[in-house]
Amino acid sequence: MQARIILKPGKEKNLLARHPWIFSGAIARVENAQDGDTIDVCDHAGKWLARGYYNARSQIAARVWTWDDAPIDRAFFRARLERAIRTRESLIDRDMTNAYRLVNAESDFLPGVIADRYADFIVLQFLTLGADARKAELAELIGELTNARGVYERSDVDVREKEGLASAVGILRGDAPPDLIEIRENNFRLLVDVKRGHKTGLYLDQRENRARVARDLEGSLRGKPSSSAEILNVFSYTGGFSVYIAAVNADARVINLDASRDALELARANMRLNDCETRGEFVEGDAFVVLRKYRDQGKSFDAIILDPPKFVHAQSQIESGLRGYKDINLLAFKLLKPSGTLVTFSCSGQVSAQMFQTVVFQAATDAQRDAQIIAKLTQASDHPILLAFPESEYLKGLVCRVM
Ligand code: SAH
């Protein structure tokens, strides 16, 4: 007998609006389904609604593969992957950029599946049990469709615990990637450690913002009387923003500040690769501590970038997370020169754009700075936001100019 879940009365509403998640509380009854199985989703009267996968261990007990009554087989995944890949071909200028997201999970109707391209290699991440169950098939298909030299798995993410999954890392197909892959991003050269780096190696979601911020700063730094502008890139990781900014602003000096020595080493290598190492500085430390030290020393900067890690991982952490954002933004506002620029981000999905803006406003007020928002930023277009799934919007950025 077909595995299926029957929803409680009225609980089909979100699903009909094409939201792909079914919470355990919405389910009246489960029939013949084991964790990880493909299941049909039916309303209370037994009417067929969608097909997806099931995991009793997760609060999100089911996710939808499709709202069409079609089998979930190789042809299904091939069509989904082809569509996702085709979309990227229209979004990305592949002469300038060869590292980008090919599959963005729910936003591409492939819940739990992430695929990123880094030059000739594909890095896959499986976030859920139902997606993990399709690993072999998906790795093979994406290898074929992209002609990749190798497909590598980086399923070492905390969310897998909620699904009852251990982490998994290694080669799925073809050649092993080298320790560092050189990629091209908007014609900049960047080294990426796909085996040990954060996420799948690079914060691809910031690609468009790196270009945009470098351009904006060029405008605001031009005609400055001082010969060399001082930029502070806090949470620099491997120096993405620094490379763009130093390349576009020939006089700028950029301090990379990060807690990770490995990330800073790569930041240095990346600045060298783009002929701007001599204008880089590399400071290892805790941003909260180092910024306080700079404040006490009376240092100031023409521009500061704040791109911290996710502070909020669950609803229960919102308050403490917002305190973190406030603290760091307050320090940054204090460290800005007159008419300096603050570029500030939050990648916490649970913090809305409005909440984030309010916190940045409170930070400016406490620092006694007047500031204008000159741009609002979001994740790059290869990380699309599905209208029916607002949870897919997570990256928020504000470019503020102090008056
Ligand atoms: N802006 C980067 C991505 C930043 S990711 C880019 O465009 O690539 C966040 C970074 O913050 C990571 O490199 C991590 O090592 C660093 N980090 C986390 N906590 C930190 C802390 N308390 N102080 C300094 N760096 C920290």
Short mmCIF file of C-alpha atoms and ligand atoms in Angstrom, two decimals:
data_model
loop_
_atom_site.label_atom_id
_atom_site.label_comp_id
_atom_site.label_asym_id
_atom_site.label_seq_id
_atom_site.Cartn_x
_atom_site.Cartn_y
_atom_site.Cartn_z
CA MET A 1 0.00 0.00 0.00
CA GLN A 2 1.13 3.50 -0.86
CA ALA A 3 2.89 5.39 1.92
CA ARG A 4 0.97 8.55 2.73
CA ILE A 5 0.30 11.17 5.33
CA ILE A 6 -3.14 12.57 6.03
CA LEU A 7 -3.31 16.18 7.15
CA LYS A 8 -5.56 17.53 9.87
CA PRO A 9 -8.59 19.51 8.68
CA GLY A 10 -7.59 22.97 7.43
CA LYS A 11 -3.86 22.16 7.46
CA GLU A 12 -3.69 21.90 3.66
CA LYS A 13 -3.83 25.69 3.24
CA ASN A 14 -0.08 26.38 3.18
CA LEU A 15 0.52 23.41 0.97
CA LEU A 16 -2.02 24.61 -1.57
CA ALA A 17 -0.20 27.96 -1.57
CA ARG A 18 2.91 25.97 -2.57
CA HIS A 19 4.76 26.17 0.70
CA PRO A 20 6.87 22.97 0.68
CA TRP A 21 7.02 22.20 4.42
CA ILE A 22 4.64 20.10 6.51
CA PHE A 23 5.14 20.39 10.24
CA SER A 24 4.52 17.36 12.44
CA GLY A 25 1.63 19.18 14.15
CA ALA A 26 -0.29 19.38 10.88
CA ILE A 27 -0.39 15.62 10.40
CA ALA A 28 -3.44 13.61 11.49
CA ARG A 29 -2.20 10.18 10.46
CA VAL A 30 0.78 8.45 8.83
CA GLU A 31 0.24 5.30 6.76
CA ASN A 32 3.00 2.82 5.84
CA ALA A 33 5.78 5.40 5.89
CA GLN A 34 9.29 4.88 7.21
CA ASP A 35 11.68 7.76 7.78
CA GLY A 36 13.16 8.90 4.49
CA ASP A 37 10.38 7.38 2.36
CA THR A 38 8.61 9.03 -0.53
CA ILE A 39 5.04 9.77 0.57
CA ASP A 40 1.81 11.10 -0.83
CA VAL A 41 0.26 13.98 1.06
CA CYS A 42 -3.53 13.97 1.32
CA ASP A 43 -6.01 16.31 2.91
CA HIS A 44 -8.32 15.22 5.72
CA ALA A 45 -10.86 13.81 3.25
CA GLY A 46 -8.14 11.74 1.57
CA LYS A 47 -7.79 13.95 -1.52
CA TRP A 48 -4.30 13.77 -3.08
CA LEU A 49 -2.35 17.05 -2.77
CA ALA A 50 1.35 16.51 -3.28
CA ARG A 51 4.26 14.05 -3.17
CA GLY A 52 7.28 14.45 -0.96
CA TYR A 53 9.40 12.76 1.65
CA TYR A 54 8.86 11.94 5.28
CA ASN A 55 10.93 11.95 8.48
CA ALA A 56 9.24 11.53 11.85
CA ARG A 57 12.42 12.66 13.63
CA SER A 58 12.23 16.16 12.22
CA GLN A 59 9.79 18.88 13.27
CA ILE A 60 9.43 19.48 9.55
CA ALA A 61 8.03 16.01 9.14
CA ALA A 62 7.57 16.18 5.37
CA ARG A 63 8.81 18.25 2.45
CA VAL A 64 7.26 18.40 -0.99
CA TRP A 65 9.05 17.27 -4.13
CA THR A 66 6.11 17.99 -6.42
CA TRP A 67 2.48 19.05 -6.63
CA ASP A 68 2.06 16.98 -9.81
CA ASP A 69 1.01 13.36 -9.66
CA ALA A 70 4.22 12.06 -11.24
CA PRO A 71 6.73 9.43 -10.07
CA ILE A 72 9.79 10.63 -8.14
CA ASP A 73 12.36 8.91 -10.30
CA ARG A 74 15.48 9.60 -12.29
CA ALA A 75 13.55 11.48 -14.98
CA PHE A 76 11.98 13.68 -12.32
CA PHE A 77 15.34 14.64 -10.81
CA ARG A 78 16.90 15.13 -14.22
CA ALA A 79 14.17 17.60 -15.16
CA ARG A 80 14.48 19.48 -11.87
CA LEU A 81 18.26 19.71 -12.14
CA GLU A 82 18.12 20.74 -15.79
CA ARG A 83 15.77 23.57 -14.96
CA ALA A 84 17.91 24.79 -12.07
CA ILE A 85 21.07 24.68 -14.17
CA ARG A 86 19.41 26.43 -17.10
CA THR A 87 18.26 29.27 -14.84
CA ARG A 88 21.85 29.87 -13.73
CA GLU A 89 23.02 30.02 -17.32
CA SER A 90 20.78 33.02 -17.80
CA LEU A 91 21.79 34.63 -14.48
CA ILE A 92 25.55 34.24 -14.48
CA ASP A 93 28.01 35.74 -16.93
CA ARG A 94 30.13 32.63 -17.23
CA ASP A 95 32.96 34.46 -19.00
CA MET A 96 33.57 36.36 -15.78
CA THR A 97 32.36 33.92 -13.13
CA ASN A 98 32.80 30.17 -12.81
CA ALA A 99 31.72 29.66 -9.19
CA TYR A 100 28.04 29.87 -8.38
CA ARG A 101 25.10 28.01 -6.87
CA LEU A 102 23.39 25.58 -9.24
CA VAL A 103 20.72 24.26 -6.90
CA ASN A 104 19.29 26.23 -3.99
CA ALA A 105 17.15 23.59 -2.25
CA GLU A 106 13.48 24.56 -1.73
CA SER A 107 13.88 27.59 -4.03
CA ASP A 108 14.55 25.19 -6.91
CA PHE A 109 11.88 22.71 -5.76
CA LEU A 110 14.60 20.34 -4.55
CA PRO A 111 14.22 20.60 -0.76
CA GLY A 112 17.34 19.68 1.17
CA VAL A 113 19.64 19.71 -1.87
CA ILE A 114 22.42 22.26 -2.41
CA ALA A 115 24.78 22.16 -5.39
CA ASP A 116 27.56 24.66 -6.00
CA ARG A 117 29.92 24.84 -8.93
CA TYR A 118 33.58 25.73 -8.40
CA ALA A 119 35.24 25.75 -11.82
CA ASP A 120 35.34 22.08 -12.92
CA PHE A 121 34.04 20.68 -9.63
CA ILE A 122 30.60 20.39 -8.08
CA VAL A 123 30.10 20.41 -4.32
CA LEU A 124 26.89 18.85 -3.02
CA GLN A 125 25.24 19.21 0.35
CA PHE A 126 22.32 17.08 1.56
CA LEU A 127 20.51 18.70 4.46
CA THR A 128 17.67 16.23 5.07
CA LEU A 129 17.10 12.48 5.27
CA GLY A 130 14.79 12.48 2.26
CA ALA A 131 17.37 14.30 0.14
CA ASP A 132 20.19 12.13 1.51
CA ALA A 133 18.30 9.03 0.39
CA ARG A 134 18.67 10.27 -3.22
CA LYS A 135 22.36 11.05 -2.95
CA ALA A 136 23.74 8.54 -5.47
CA GLU A 137 21.16 9.39 -8.12
CA LEU A 138 21.59 13.16 -7.71
CA ALA A 139 25.41 13.01 -7.73
CA GLU A 140 25.39 10.97 -10.91
CA LEU A 141 22.87 13.20 -12.68
CA ILE A 142 24.56 16.46 -11.76
CA GLY A 143 27.92 15.04 -12.79
CA GLU A 144 26.46 14.18 -16.20
CA LEU A 145 24.57 17.42 -16.69
CA THR A 146 27.54 19.65 -15.81
CA ASN A 147 30.39 17.56 -17.24
CA ALA A 148 32.16 18.08 -13.94
CA ARG A 149 35.61 16.61 -13.32
CA GLY A 150 34.46 15.59 -9.88
CA VAL A 151 31.49 15.72 -7.54
CA TYR A 152 32.37 16.20 -3.87
CA GLU A 153 30.11 15.98 -0.83
CA ARG A 154 30.17 18.49 2.03
CA SER A 155 27.25 17.31 4.14
CA ASP A 156 28.93 18.43 7.36
CA VAL A 157 26.26 20.79 8.61
CA ASP A 158 24.58 20.95 12.01
CA VAL A 159 21.03 20.83 10.63
CA ARG A 160 21.56 17.19 9.70
CA GLU A 161 21.41 16.33 13.40
CA LYS A 162 17.78 17.40 13.51
CA GLU A 163 17.17 14.81 10.80
CA GLY A 164 19.03 12.04 12.62
CA LEU A 165 21.88 12.17 10.11
CA ALA A 166 25.62 12.08 10.79
CA SER A 167 27.88 14.27 8.72
CA ALA A 168 29.30 12.94 5.47
CA VAL A 169 32.22 14.29 3.47
CA GLY A 170 34.07 12.88 0.46
CA ILE A 171 34.19 12.12 -3.24
CA LEU A 172 30.91 11.01 -4.79
CA ARG A 173 32.05 10.81 -8.39
CA GLY A 174 35.07 11.46 -10.61
CA ASP A 175 38.26 13.12 -9.42
CA ALA A 176 38.99 14.47 -5.95
CA PRO A 177 39.21 18.26 -5.94
CA PRO A 178 42.67 19.74 -5.26
CA ASP A 179 43.27 21.30 -1.83
CA LEU A 180 42.67 24.71 -3.37
CA ILE A 181 40.58 25.38 -6.44
CA GLU A 182 41.21 28.64 -8.25
CA ILE A 183 37.93 30.12 -9.36
CA ARG A 184 36.99 33.27 -11.25
CA GLU A 185 34.44 35.63 -9.74
CA ASN A 186 33.61 38.78 -11.70
CA ASN A 187 37.07 38.30 -13.21
CA PHE A 188 38.81 38.28 -9.85
CA ARG A 189 40.84 35.19 -9.02
CA LEU A 190 40.01 33.48 -5.74
CA LEU A 191 41.33 30.34 -4.09
CA VAL A 192 38.69 28.12 -2.55
CA ASP A 193 39.17 25.26 -0.12
CA VAL A 194 36.09 23.18 -0.89
CA LYS A 195 37.20 20.36 1.39
CA ARG A 196 37.73 22.34 4.59
CA GLY A 197 36.28 25.81 3.96
CA HIS A 198 33.02 27.18 5.36
CA LYS A 199 29.75 26.15 3.71
CA THR A 200 30.84 24.55 0.43
CA GLY A 201 34.01 26.66 0.35
CA LEU A 202 33.00 30.22 -0.46
CA TYR A 203 30.22 32.65 0.48
CA LEU A 204 28.83 32.65 -3.04
CA ASP A 205 25.74 34.49 -1.82
CA GLN A 206 27.85 37.66 -1.40
CA ARG A 207 29.20 37.74 -4.95
CA GLU A 208 26.95 40.53 -6.23
CA ASN A 209 27.38 42.48 -3.00
CA ARG A 210 31.17 42.34 -3.25
CA ALA A 211 30.96 44.01 -6.67
CA ARG A 212 28.34 46.50 -5.58
CA VAL A 213 30.12 47.54 -2.39
CA ALA A 214 33.46 47.99 -4.15
CA ARG A 215 31.74 50.26 -6.69
CA ASP A 216 29.89 52.28 -4.04
CA LEU A 217 33.07 52.78 -2.05
CA GLU A 218 34.92 53.89 -5.13
CA GLY A 219 32.40 56.70 -5.48
CA SER A 220 32.55 57.76 -1.86
CA LEU A 221 36.35 57.52 -1.54
CA ARG A 222 37.15 59.34 -4.76
CA GLY A 223 38.31 62.89 -4.21
CA LYS A 224 39.17 62.26 -0.57
CA PRO A 225 41.98 64.61 0.43
CA SER A 226 43.83 61.93 2.36
CA SER A 227 46.10 59.89 0.12
CA SER A 228 45.06 56.47 1.32
CA ALA A 229 41.67 55.32 2.57
CA GLU A 230 41.50 52.86 5.46
CA ILE A 231 38.94 50.08 5.12
CA LEU A 232 38.17 47.55 7.84
CA ASN A 233 36.75 44.22 6.63
CA VAL A 234 35.43 42.56 9.78
CA PHE A 235 34.65 38.81 9.53
CA SER A 236 36.68 38.85 6.33
CA TYR A 237 36.86 35.07 5.86
CA THR A 238 39.10 34.55 2.79
CA GLY A 239 39.10 38.23 1.83
CA GLY A 240 36.43 38.33 -0.86
CA PHE A 241 35.31 41.89 -0.14
CA SER A 242 38.93 42.97 0.39
CA VAL A 243 40.07 41.81 -3.03
CA TYR A 244 37.29 43.66 -4.81
CA ILE A 245 37.70 46.83 -2.77
CA ALA A 246 41.49 46.98 -3.03
CA ALA A 247 41.37 46.28 -6.75
CA VAL A 248 38.79 48.97 -7.48
CA ASN A 249 40.27 51.57 -5.08
CA ALA A 250 43.93 51.85 -5.95
CA ASP A 251 44.84 53.84 -2.80
CA ALA A 252 42.81 51.88 -0.28
CA ARG A 253 44.40 49.88 2.50
CA VAL A 254 42.25 47.02 3.74
CA ILE A 255 42.47 45.34 7.12
CA ASN A 256 41.13 41.79 7.13
CA LEU A 257 39.90 40.83 10.59
CA ASP A 258 38.86 37.26 11.33
CA ALA A 259 39.06 34.69 14.11
CA SER A 260 40.29 32.00 11.73
CA ARG A 261 43.99 31.84 10.90
CA ASP A 262 43.35 29.55 7.91
CA ALA A 263 40.84 32.01 6.48
CA LEU A 264 43.31 34.87 6.87
CA GLU A 265 46.07 32.91 5.18
CA LEU A 266 43.79 32.43 2.19
CA ALA A 267 42.79 36.10 2.33
CA ARG A 268 46.47 36.98 1.99
CA ALA A 269 46.91 34.53 -0.88
CA ASN A 270 43.84 35.94 -2.60
CA MET A 271 45.05 39.53 -2.30
CA ARG A 272 48.43 38.41 -3.67
CA LEU A 273 46.75 36.65 -6.57
CA ASN A 274 45.01 39.91 -7.46
CA ASP A 275 48.15 42.05 -7.06
CA CYS A 276 47.03 43.94 -3.97
CA GLU A 277 48.66 42.06 -1.08
CA THR A 278 50.84 45.03 -0.17
CA ARG A 279 47.73 47.02 0.66
CA GLY A 280 46.32 44.31 2.89
CA GLU A 281 46.68 43.75 6.59
CA PHE A 282 45.66 40.54 8.32
CA VAL A 283 44.53 40.58 11.92
CA GLU A 284 43.59 37.40 13.77
CA GLY A 285 41.22 37.93 16.66
CA ASP A 286 37.71 38.10 18.07
CA ALA A 287 35.91 40.95 16.34
CA PHE A 288 34.11 41.97 19.54
CA VAL A 289 37.45 42.34 21.32
CA VAL A 290 39.48 43.88 18.51
CA LEU A 291 36.85 46.51 17.67
CA ARG A 292 36.76 47.57 21.35
CA LYS A 293 40.54 47.80 21.31
CA TYR A 294 40.46 49.97 18.16
CA ARG A 295 37.84 52.19 19.82
CA ASP A 296 40.01 52.60 22.94
CA GLN A 297 43.00 53.41 20.74
CA GLY A 298 40.98 56.12 18.95
CA LYS A 299 41.33 54.48 15.52
CA SER A 300 38.97 55.41 12.72
CA PHE A 301 38.14 54.12 9.25
CA ASP A 302 36.68 55.39 6.00
CA ALA A 303 34.59 52.26 5.59
CA ILE A 304 33.77 49.20 7.66
CA ILE A 305 32.27 45.93 6.44
CA LEU A 306 30.52 43.72 8.97
CA ASP A 307 29.58 40.28 7.66
CA PRO A 308 29.30 38.16 10.80
CA PRO A 309 28.39 34.48 10.98
CA LYS A 310 24.80 33.55 11.74
CA PHE A 311 24.04 34.76 15.28
CA VAL A 312 20.51 33.30 15.37
CA HIS A 313 20.01 29.59 14.70
CA ALA A 314 16.64 29.22 16.42
CA GLN A 315 13.70 31.36 17.44
CA SER A 316 14.92 31.17 21.05
CA GLN A 317 18.18 32.94 20.14
CA ILE A 318 16.62 36.04 18.58
CA GLU A 319 17.07 38.27 21.60
CA SER A 320 20.70 37.38 22.23
CA GLY A 321 21.41 37.50 18.50
CA LEU A 322 20.00 40.99 18.19
CA ARG A 323 22.18 42.05 21.11
CA GLY A 324 25.19 40.76 19.18
CA TYR A 325 24.22 42.68 16.04
CA LYS A 326 23.60 45.83 18.08
CA ASP A 327 26.95 45.58 19.86
CA ILE A 328 29.02 45.09 16.75
CA ASN A 329 27.19 47.78 14.75
CA LEU A 330 27.48 50.24 17.63
CA LEU A 331 31.23 49.71 17.75
CA ALA A 332 31.47 50.10 13.98
CA PHE A 333 29.51 53.37 13.96
CA LYS A 334 31.89 54.71 16.61
CA LEU A 335 34.90 53.77 14.50
CA LEU A 336 33.75 55.53 11.32
CA LYS A 337 35.24 58.79 10.11
CA PRO A 338 32.82 61.57 9.16
CA SER A 339 31.03 60.60 5.93
CA GLY A 340 32.36 57.08 6.35
CA THR A 341 30.45 54.05 5.10
CA LEU A 342 29.17 51.08 7.08
CA VAL A 343 28.27 47.96 5.13
CA THR A 344 26.48 45.67 7.53
CA PHE A 345 24.93 42.23 7.05
CA SER A 346 22.85 39.63 8.82
CA CYS A 347 22.51 36.11 7.40
CA SER A 348 20.18 34.93 10.20
CA GLY A 349 16.96 33.83 8.55
CA GLN A 350 14.99 34.37 11.75
CA VAL A 351 15.97 38.05 11.85
CA SER A 352 13.72 39.94 9.44
CA ALA A 353 14.95 42.85 7.33
CA GLN A 354 12.86 45.18 9.49
CA MET A 355 14.28 43.82 12.75
CA PHE A 356 17.79 44.16 11.40
CA GLN A 357 17.25 47.73 10.26
CA THR A 358 15.83 48.62 13.67
CA VAL A 359 18.89 47.22 15.40
CA VAL A 360 21.23 49.14 13.10
CA PHE A 361 19.19 52.28 13.79
CA GLN A 362 19.49 51.72 17.56
CA ALA A 363 23.23 51.21 17.17
CA ALA A 364 23.58 54.49 15.28
CA THR A 365 21.51 56.31 17.89
CA ASP A 366 23.64 54.98 20.75
CA ALA A 367 26.81 55.90 18.87
CA GLN A 368 25.32 59.37 18.30
CA ARG A 369 25.75 59.16 14.56
CA ASP A 370 23.28 60.29 11.90
CA ALA A 371 23.30 57.90 8.99
CA GLN A 372 21.59 57.42 5.66
CA ILE A 373 20.81 54.08 4.06
CA ILE A 374 22.15 54.32 0.55
CA ALA A 375 21.49 50.73 -0.47
CA LYS A 376 19.69 47.62 0.72
CA LEU A 377 21.33 44.36 -0.23
CA THR A 378 20.25 40.74 -0.39
CA GLN A 379 21.61 37.36 -1.47
CA ALA A 380 22.93 36.90 -5.01
CA SER A 381 20.46 35.92 -7.73
CA ASP A 382 21.78 32.34 -7.95
CA HIS A 383 20.35 31.95 -4.41
CA PRO A 384 16.82 32.85 -5.48
CA ILE A 385 14.03 33.51 -3.01
CA LEU A 386 10.92 31.44 -3.68
CA LEU A 387 7.89 33.72 -3.33
CA ALA A 388 5.86 30.91 -1.77
CA PHE A 389 8.67 30.18 0.68
CA PRO A 390 9.75 33.37 2.46
CA GLU A 391 12.13 31.32 4.62
CA SER A 392 14.44 31.23 1.59
CA GLU A 393 15.25 34.93 2.11
CA TYR A 394 17.98 35.13 4.71
CA LEU A 395 20.72 37.59 3.74
CA LYS A 396 20.11 41.23 4.49
CA GLY A 397 22.56 44.06 4.08
CA LEU A 398 22.51 47.81 4.60
CA VAL A 399 24.97 50.28 3.17
CA CYS A 400 24.88 53.27 5.52
CA ARG A 401 26.66 56.57 5.12
CA VAL A 402 27.42 58.54 8.25
CA MET A 403 26.56 62.23 7.86
N1 SAH B 1 32.50 38.29 4.24
C1 SAH B 1 33.00 36.95 3.99
C2 SAH B 1 32.19 35.90 4.75
C3 SAH B 1 32.17 36.05 6.24
S1 SAH B 1 31.74 34.59 7.07
C4 SAH B 1 33.03 36.70 2.50
O1 SAH B 1 32.53 37.52 1.70
O2 SAH B 1 33.58 35.68 2.09
C5 SAH B 1 32.01 34.92 8.75
C6 SAH B 1 33.45 34.89 9.19
O3 SAH B 1 33.46 35.31 10.56
C7 SAH B 1 34.16 33.56 9.19
O4 SAH B 1 35.33 33.67 8.44
C8 SAH B 1 34.53 33.27 10.66
O5 SAH B 1 35.82 32.70 10.81
C9 SAH B 1 34.50 34.64 11.25
N2 SAH B 1 34.19 34.75 12.68
C10 SAH B 1 33.24 34.11 13.39
N3 SAH B 1 33.19 34.57 14.66
C11 SAH B 1 34.13 35.55 14.75
C12 SAH B 1 34.55 36.43 15.78
N4 SAH B 1 33.98 36.41 16.99
N5 SAH B 1 35.52 37.31 15.51
C13 SAH B 1 36.10 37.36 14.28
N6 SAH B 1 35.74 36.56 13.28
C14 SAH B 1 34.77 35.67 13.50
#
